[in-house]
PDB file of C-alpha atoms in Angstrom:
ATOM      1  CA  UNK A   1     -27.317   1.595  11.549  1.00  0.00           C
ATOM      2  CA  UNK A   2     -25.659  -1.516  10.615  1.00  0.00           C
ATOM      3  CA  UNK A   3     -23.802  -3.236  12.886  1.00  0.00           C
ATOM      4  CA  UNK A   4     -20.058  -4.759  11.754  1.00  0.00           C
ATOM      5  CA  UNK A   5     -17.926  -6.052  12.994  1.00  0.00           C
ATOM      6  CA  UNK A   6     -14.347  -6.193  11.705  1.00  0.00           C
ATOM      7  CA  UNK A   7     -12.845 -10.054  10.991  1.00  0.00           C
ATOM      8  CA  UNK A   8      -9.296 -11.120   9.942  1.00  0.00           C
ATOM      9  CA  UNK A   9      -8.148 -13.827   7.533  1.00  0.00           C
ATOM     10  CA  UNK A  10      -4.502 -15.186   8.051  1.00  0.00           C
ATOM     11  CA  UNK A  11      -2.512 -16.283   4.566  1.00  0.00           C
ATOM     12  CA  UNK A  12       0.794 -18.400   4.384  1.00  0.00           C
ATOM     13  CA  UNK A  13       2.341 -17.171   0.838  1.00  0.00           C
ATOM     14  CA  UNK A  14       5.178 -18.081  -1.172  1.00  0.00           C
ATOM     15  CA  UNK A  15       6.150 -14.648  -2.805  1.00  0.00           C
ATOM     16  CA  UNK A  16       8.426 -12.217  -2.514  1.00  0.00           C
ATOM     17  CA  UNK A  17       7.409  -9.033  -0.796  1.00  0.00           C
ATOM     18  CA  UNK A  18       8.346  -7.110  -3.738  1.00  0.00           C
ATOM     19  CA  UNK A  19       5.952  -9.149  -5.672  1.00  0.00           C
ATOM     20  CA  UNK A  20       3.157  -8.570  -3.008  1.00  0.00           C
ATOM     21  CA  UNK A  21       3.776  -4.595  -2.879  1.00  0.00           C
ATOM     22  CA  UNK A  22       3.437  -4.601  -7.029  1.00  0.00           C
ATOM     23  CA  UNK A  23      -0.373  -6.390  -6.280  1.00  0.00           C
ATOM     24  CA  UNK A  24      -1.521  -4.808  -2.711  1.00  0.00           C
ATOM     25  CA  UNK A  25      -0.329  -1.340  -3.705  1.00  0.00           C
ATOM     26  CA  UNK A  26      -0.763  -0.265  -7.021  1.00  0.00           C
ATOM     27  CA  UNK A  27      -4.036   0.498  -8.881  1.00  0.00           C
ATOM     28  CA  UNK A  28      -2.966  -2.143 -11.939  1.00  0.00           C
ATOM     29  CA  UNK A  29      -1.681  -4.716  -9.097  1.00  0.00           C
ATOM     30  CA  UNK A  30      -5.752  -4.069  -7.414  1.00  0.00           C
ATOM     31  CA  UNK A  31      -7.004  -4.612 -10.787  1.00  0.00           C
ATOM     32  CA  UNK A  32      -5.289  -8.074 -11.630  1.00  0.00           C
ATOM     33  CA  UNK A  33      -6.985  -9.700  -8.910  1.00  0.00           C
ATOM     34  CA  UNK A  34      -9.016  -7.607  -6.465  1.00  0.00           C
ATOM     35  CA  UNK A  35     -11.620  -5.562  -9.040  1.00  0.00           C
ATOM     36  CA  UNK A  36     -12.039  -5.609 -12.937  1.00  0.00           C
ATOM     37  CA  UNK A  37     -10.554  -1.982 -12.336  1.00  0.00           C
ATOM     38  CA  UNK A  38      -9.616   0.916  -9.794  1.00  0.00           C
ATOM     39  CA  UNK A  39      -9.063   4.528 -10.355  1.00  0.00           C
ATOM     40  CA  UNK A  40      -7.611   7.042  -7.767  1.00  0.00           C
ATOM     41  CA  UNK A  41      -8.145  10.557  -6.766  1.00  0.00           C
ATOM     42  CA  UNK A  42      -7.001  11.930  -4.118  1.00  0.00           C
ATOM     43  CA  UNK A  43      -7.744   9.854  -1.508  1.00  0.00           C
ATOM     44  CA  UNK A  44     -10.457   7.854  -2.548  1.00  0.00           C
ATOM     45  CA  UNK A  45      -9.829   4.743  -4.560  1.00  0.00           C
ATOM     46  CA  UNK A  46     -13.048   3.618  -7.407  1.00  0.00           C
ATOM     47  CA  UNK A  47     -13.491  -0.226  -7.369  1.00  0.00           C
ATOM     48  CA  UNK A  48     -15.084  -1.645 -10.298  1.00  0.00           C
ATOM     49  CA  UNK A  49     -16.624  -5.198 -10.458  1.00  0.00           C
ATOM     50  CA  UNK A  50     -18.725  -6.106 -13.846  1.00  0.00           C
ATOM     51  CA  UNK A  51     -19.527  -2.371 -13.994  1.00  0.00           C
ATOM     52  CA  UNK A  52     -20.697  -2.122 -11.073  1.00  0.00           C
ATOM     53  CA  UNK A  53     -18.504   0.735  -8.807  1.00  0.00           C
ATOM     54  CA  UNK A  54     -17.673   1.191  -5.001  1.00  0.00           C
ATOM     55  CA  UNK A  55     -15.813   3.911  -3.439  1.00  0.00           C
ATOM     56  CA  UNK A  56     -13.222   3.968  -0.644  1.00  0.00           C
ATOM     57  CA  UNK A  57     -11.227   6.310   1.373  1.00  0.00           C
ATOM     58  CA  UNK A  58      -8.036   5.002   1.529  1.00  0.00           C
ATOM     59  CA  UNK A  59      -7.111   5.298   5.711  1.00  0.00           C
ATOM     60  CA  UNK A  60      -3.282   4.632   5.750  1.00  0.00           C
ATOM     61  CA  UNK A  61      -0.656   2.853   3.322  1.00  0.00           C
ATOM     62  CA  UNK A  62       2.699   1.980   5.002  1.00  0.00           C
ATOM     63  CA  UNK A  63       3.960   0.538   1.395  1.00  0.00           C
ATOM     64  CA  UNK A  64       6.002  -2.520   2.318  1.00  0.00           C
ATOM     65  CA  UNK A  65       3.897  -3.492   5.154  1.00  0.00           C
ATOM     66  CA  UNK A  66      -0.093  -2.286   5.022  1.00  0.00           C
ATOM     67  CA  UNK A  67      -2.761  -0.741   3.092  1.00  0.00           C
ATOM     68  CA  UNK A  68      -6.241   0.303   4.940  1.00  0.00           C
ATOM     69  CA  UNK A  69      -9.591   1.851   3.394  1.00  0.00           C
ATOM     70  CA  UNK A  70     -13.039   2.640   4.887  1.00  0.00           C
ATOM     71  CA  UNK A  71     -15.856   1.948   2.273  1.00  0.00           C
ATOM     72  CA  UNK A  72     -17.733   5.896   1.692  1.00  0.00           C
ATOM     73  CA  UNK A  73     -21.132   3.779   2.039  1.00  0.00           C
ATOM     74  CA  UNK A  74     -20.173   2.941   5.670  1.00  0.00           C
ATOM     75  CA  UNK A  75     -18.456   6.104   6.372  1.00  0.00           C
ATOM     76  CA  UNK A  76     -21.547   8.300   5.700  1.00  0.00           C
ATOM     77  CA  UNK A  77     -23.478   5.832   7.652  1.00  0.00           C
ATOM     78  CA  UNK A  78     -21.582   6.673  10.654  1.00  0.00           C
ATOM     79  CA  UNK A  79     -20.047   2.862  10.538  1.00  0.00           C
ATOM     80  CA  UNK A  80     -16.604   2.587  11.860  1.00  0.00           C
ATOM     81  CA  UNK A  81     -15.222  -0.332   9.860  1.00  0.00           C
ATOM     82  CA  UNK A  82     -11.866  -0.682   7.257  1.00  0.00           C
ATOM     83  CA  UNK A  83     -11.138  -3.285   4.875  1.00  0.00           C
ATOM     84  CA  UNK A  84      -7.346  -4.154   4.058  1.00  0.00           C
ATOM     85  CA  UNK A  85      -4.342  -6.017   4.035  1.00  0.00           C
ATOM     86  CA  UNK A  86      -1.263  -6.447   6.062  1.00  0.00           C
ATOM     87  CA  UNK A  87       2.070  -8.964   5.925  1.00  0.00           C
ATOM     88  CA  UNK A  88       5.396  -9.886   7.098  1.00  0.00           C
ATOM     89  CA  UNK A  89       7.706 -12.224   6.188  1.00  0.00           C
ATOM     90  CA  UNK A  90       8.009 -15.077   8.652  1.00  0.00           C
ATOM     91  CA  UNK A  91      11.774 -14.906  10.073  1.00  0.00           C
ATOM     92  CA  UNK A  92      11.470 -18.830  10.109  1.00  0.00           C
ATOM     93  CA  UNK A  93      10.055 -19.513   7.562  1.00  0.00           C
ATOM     94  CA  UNK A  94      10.697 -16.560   5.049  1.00  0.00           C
ATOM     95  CA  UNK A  95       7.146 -17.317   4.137  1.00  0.00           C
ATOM     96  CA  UNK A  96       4.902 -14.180   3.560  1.00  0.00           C
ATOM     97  CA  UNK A  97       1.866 -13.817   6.208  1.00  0.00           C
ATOM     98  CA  UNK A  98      -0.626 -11.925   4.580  1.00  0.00           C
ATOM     99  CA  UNK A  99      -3.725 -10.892   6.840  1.00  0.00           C
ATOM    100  CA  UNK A 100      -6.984  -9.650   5.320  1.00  0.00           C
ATOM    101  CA  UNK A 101      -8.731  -7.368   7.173  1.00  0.00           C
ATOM    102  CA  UNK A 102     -13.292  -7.229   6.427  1.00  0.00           C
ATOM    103  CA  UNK A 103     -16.409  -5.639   7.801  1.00  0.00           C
ATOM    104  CA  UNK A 104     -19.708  -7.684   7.985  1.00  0.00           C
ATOM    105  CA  UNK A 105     -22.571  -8.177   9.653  1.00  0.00           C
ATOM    106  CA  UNK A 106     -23.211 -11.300  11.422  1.00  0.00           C
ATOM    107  CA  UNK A 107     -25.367 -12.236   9.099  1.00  0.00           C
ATOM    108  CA  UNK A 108     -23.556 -11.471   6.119  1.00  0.00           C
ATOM    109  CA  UNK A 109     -19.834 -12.683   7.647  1.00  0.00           C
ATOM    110  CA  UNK A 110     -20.058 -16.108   6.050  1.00  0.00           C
ATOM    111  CA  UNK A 111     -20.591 -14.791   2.612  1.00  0.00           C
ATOM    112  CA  UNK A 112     -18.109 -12.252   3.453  1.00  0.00           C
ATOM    113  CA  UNK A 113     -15.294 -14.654   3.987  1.00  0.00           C
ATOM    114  CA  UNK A 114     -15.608 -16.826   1.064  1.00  0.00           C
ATOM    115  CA  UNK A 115     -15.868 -13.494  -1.087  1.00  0.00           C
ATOM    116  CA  UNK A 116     -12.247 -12.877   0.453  1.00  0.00           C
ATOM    117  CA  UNK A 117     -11.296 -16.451  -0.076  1.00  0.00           C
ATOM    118  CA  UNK A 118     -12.214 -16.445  -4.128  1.00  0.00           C
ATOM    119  CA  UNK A 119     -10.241 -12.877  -3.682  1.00  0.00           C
ATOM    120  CA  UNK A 120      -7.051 -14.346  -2.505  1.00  0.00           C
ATOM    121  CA  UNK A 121      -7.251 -17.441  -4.135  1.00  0.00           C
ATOM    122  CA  UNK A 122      -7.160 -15.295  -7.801  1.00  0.00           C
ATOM    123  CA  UNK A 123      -3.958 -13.663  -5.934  1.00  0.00           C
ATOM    124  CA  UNK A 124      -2.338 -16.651  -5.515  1.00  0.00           C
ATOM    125  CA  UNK A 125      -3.360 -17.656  -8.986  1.00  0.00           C
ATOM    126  CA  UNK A 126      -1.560 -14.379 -10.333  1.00  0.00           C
ATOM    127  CA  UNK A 127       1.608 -14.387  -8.063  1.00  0.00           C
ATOM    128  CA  UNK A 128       1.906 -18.087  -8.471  1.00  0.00           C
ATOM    129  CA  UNK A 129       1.973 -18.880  -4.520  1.00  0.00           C
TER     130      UNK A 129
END
């Protein structure tokens, strides 16, 4: 069994949280800058990247706050990991703190990380933060 272990990136944006619930929470929002495309059903949400497809159970969605899956490949392993996001707006501020949530190996962590960071850098790209 692989061994994860679960790792959280902090983001300062300058959205709107009604712009970051359009992106975080709906399939076409995913597919702008997350995957090339996602499908639903039921609870289990179909990434696609250059054809290439992943399945996750989709864990919880508090729309307006968080969205949490657990990749199948991991769940049928017996791994106990989640990938996701999270934000509020900073009452200072009014800045939107977006955390990313990610599973990885130690090994694999570094290229973990700077997958999110190309992830969330296309995001900002698309909201214009």
């Amino acid at each position: 069994m692989k061994d994860k272990k679960i790792f959280e990136l902090e983001y300062v944006l300058k959205t709107s949280p009604k712009v970051l619930d359009n992106v975080l929470f709906t399939q076409s929002g995913l597919a702008d800058w997350f995957c090339d495309d996602v499908n639903v059903k039921d609870d289990v949400y179909s990434f696609e990247w250059d054809g290439y497809i992943e399945q996750a159970r989709l864990l919880s969605l508090k729309k307006g706050q968080a969205i949490k899956w657990q990749w199948i490949e991991d769940e049928e392993e017996g791994i106990d990991t989640y990938f996701g996001f999270r934000y509020h707006v900073d009452p200072l501020t009014n800045a939107v703190i977006l955390t990313v949530s990610g599973a990885a190996t130690d090994e694999d962590s570094k290229e973990a990380k700077a997958l999110w960071e190309q992830h969330v850098s296309d995001l900002r790209r698309l909201i214009g933060a």
